[in-house]
PDB file of C-alpha atoms in Angstrom:
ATOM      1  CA  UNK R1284    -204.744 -29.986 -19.679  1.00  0.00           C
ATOM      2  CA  UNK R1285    -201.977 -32.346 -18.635  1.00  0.00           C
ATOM      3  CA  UNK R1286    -204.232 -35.229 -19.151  1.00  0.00           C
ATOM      4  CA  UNK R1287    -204.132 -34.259 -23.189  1.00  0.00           C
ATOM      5  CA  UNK R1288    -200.510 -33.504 -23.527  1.00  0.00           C
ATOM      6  CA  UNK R1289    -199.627 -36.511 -21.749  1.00  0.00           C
ATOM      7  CA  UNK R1290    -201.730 -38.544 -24.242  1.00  0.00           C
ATOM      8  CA  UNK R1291    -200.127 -36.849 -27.099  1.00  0.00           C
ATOM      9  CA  UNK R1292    -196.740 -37.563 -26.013  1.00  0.00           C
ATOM     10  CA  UNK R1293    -198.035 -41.013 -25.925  1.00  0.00           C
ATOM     11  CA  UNK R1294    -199.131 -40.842 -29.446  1.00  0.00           C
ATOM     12  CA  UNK R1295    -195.398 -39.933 -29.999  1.00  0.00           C
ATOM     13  CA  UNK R1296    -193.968 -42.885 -28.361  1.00  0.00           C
ATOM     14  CA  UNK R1297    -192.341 -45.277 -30.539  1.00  0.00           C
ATOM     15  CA  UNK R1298    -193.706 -48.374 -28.033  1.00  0.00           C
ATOM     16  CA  UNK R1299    -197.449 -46.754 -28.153  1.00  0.00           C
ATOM     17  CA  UNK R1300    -197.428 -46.576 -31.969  1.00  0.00           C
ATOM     18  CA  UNK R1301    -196.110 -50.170 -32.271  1.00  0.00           C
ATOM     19  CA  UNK R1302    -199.221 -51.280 -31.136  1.00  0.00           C
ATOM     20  CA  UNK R1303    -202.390 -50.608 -32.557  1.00  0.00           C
ATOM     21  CA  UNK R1304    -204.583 -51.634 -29.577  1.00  0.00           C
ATOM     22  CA  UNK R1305    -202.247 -48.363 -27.429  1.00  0.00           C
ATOM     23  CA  UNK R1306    -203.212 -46.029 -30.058  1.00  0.00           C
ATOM     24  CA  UNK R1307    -206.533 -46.500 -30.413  1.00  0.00           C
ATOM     25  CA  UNK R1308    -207.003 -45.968 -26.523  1.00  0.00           C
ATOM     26  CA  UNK R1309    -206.043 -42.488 -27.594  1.00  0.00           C
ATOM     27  CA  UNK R1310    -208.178 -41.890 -30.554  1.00  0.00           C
ATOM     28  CA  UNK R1311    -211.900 -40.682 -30.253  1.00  0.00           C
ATOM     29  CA  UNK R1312    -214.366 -42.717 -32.367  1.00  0.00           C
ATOM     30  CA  UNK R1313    -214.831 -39.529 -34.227  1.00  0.00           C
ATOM     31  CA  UNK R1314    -210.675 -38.902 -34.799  1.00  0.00           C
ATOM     32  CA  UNK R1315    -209.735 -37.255 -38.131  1.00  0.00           C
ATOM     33  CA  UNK R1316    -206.433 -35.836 -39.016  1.00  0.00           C
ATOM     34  CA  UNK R1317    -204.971 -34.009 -41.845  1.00  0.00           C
ATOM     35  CA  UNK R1318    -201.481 -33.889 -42.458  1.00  0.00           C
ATOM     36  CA  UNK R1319    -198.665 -31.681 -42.472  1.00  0.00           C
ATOM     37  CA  UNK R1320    -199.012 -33.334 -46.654  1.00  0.00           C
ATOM     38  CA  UNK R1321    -202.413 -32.216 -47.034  1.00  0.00           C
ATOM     39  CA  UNK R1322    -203.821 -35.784 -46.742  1.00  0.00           C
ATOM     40  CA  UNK R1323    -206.478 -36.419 -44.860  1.00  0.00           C
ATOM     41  CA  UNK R1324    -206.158 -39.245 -42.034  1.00  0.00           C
ATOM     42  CA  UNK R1325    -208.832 -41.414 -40.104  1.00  0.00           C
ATOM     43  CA  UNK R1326    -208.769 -43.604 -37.380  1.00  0.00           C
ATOM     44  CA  UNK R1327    -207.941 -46.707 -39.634  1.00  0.00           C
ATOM     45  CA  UNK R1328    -205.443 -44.982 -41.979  1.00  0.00           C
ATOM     46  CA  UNK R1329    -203.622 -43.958 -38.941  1.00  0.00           C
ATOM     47  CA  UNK R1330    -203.330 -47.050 -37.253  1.00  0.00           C
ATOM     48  CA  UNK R1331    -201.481 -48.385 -40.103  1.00  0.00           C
ATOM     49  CA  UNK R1332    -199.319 -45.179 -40.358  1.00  0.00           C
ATOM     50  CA  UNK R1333    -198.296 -45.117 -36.608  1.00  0.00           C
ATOM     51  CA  UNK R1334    -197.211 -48.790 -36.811  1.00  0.00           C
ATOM     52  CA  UNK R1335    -194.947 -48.948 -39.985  1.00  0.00           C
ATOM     53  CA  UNK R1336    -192.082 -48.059 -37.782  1.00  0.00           C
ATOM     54  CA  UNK R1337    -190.991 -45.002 -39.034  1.00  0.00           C
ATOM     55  CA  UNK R1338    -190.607 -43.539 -35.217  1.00  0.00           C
ATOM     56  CA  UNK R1339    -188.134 -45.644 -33.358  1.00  0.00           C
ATOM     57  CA  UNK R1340    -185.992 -45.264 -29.575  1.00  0.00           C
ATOM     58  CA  UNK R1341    -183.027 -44.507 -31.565  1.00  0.00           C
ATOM     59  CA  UNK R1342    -185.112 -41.505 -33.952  1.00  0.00           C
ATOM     60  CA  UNK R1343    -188.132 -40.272 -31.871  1.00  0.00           C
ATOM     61  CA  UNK R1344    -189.887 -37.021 -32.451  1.00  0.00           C
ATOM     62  CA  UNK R1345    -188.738 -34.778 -31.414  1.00  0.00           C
ATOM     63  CA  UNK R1346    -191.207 -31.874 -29.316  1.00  0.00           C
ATOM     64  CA  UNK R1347    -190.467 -28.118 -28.125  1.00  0.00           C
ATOM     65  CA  UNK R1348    -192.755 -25.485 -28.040  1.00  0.00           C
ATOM     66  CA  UNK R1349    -195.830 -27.488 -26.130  1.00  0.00           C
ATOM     67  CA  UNK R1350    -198.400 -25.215 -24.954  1.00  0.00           C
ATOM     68  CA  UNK R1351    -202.190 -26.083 -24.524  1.00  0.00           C
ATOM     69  CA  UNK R1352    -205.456 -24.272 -23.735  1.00  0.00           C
ATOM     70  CA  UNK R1353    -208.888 -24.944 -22.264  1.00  0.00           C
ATOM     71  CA  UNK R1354    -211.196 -24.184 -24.742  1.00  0.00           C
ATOM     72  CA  UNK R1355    -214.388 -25.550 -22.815  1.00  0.00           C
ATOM     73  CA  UNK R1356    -214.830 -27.940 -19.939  1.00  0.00           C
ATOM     74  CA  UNK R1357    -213.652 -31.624 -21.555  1.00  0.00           C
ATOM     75  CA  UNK R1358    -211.603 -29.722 -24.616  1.00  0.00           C
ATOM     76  CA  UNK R1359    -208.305 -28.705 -24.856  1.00  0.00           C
ATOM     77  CA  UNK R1360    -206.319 -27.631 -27.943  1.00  0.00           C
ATOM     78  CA  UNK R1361    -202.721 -28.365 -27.862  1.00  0.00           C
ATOM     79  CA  UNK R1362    -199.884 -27.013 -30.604  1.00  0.00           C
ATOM     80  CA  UNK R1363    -196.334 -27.457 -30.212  1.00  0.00           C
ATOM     81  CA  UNK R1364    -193.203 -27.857 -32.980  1.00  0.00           C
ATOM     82  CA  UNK R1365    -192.412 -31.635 -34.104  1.00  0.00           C
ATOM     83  CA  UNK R1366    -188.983 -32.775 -35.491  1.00  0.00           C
ATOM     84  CA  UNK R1367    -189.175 -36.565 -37.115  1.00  0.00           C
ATOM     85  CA  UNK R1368    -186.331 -37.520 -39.025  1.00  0.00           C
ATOM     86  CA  UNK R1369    -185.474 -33.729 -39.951  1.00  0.00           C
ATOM     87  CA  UNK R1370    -189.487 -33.909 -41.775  1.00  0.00           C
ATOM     88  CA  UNK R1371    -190.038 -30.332 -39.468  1.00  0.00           C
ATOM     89  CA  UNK R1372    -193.873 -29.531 -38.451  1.00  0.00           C
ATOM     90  CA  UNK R1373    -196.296 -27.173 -36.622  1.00  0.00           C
ATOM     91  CA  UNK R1374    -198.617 -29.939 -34.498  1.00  0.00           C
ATOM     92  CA  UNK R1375    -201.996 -28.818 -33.649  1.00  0.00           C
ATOM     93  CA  UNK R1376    -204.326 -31.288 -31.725  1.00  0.00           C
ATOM     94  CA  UNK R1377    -207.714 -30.718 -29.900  1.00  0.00           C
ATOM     95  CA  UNK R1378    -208.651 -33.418 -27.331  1.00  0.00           C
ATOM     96  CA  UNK R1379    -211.808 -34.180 -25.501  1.00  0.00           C
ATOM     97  CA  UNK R1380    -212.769 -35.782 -22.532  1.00  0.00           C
ATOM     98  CA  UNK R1381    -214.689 -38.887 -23.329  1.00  0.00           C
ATOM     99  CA  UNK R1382    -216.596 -41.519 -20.831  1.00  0.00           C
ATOM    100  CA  UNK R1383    -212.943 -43.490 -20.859  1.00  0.00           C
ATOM    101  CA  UNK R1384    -210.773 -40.836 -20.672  1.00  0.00           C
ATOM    102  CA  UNK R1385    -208.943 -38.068 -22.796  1.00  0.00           C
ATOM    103  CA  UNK R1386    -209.044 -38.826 -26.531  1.00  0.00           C
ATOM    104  CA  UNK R1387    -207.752 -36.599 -29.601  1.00  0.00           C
ATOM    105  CA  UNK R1388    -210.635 -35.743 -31.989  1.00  0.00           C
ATOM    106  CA  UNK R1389    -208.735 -33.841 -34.480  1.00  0.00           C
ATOM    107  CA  UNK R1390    -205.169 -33.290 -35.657  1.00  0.00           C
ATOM    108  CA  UNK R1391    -203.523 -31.396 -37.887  1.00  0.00           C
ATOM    109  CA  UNK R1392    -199.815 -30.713 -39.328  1.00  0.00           C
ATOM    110  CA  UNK R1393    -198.129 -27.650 -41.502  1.00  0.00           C
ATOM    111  CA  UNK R1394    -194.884 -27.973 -42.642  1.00  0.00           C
ATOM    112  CA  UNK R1395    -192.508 -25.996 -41.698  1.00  0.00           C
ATOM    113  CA  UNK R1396    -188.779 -24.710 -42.584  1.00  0.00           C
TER     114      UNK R1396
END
């Protein structure tokens, strides 16, 4: 389980997103995600979202509430409470073990108040 939340915190790194070739070592072929705006995300889509610098050092997201569970052997679903910019979110993410390592397969985000 570590294994996934570190790679999500990854995902939330301002130095990771900056570079494409970073986040797609974290992305399964297979990765879809649909936002806390109700769009839906792929790989490709994402890779251009993570990079427009929106997340910085000086305003990362912010993450409490991290908690994960084994759903099967090589999937874990993680959900924990994002703050970016004041944009507030409920962060769901299930990860699988792949034949190079922990990717996320699926993400989604709610809005919250």
């Amino acid at each position: 389980m570590q294994a996934a939340v570190d790679g999500e915190l990854r995902l939330l790194d301002p130095e990771v997103r900056a570079c494409p070739d970073r986040v797609l070592e974290l992305l399964d072929p297979e990765f879809t995600e649909i936002g806390a705006s109700g769009r839906r995300w792929d790989a490709v889509s994402i890779l251009t979202a993570t990079s427009d610098g929106s997340v910085t050092p000086e305003s990362p997201v912010r993450v409490s509430e991290m908690s994960g569970t084994v759903l099967a052997p090589g999937i874990v679903h993680l959900t924990y409470f994002a703050d970016s910019q004041g944009r507030l979110a409920r962060r769901s993410s299930l990860w699988r073990l792949t034949e190079t390592g922990w990717r996320v397969y699926f993400h989604q985000g709610t809005a919250a108040a």
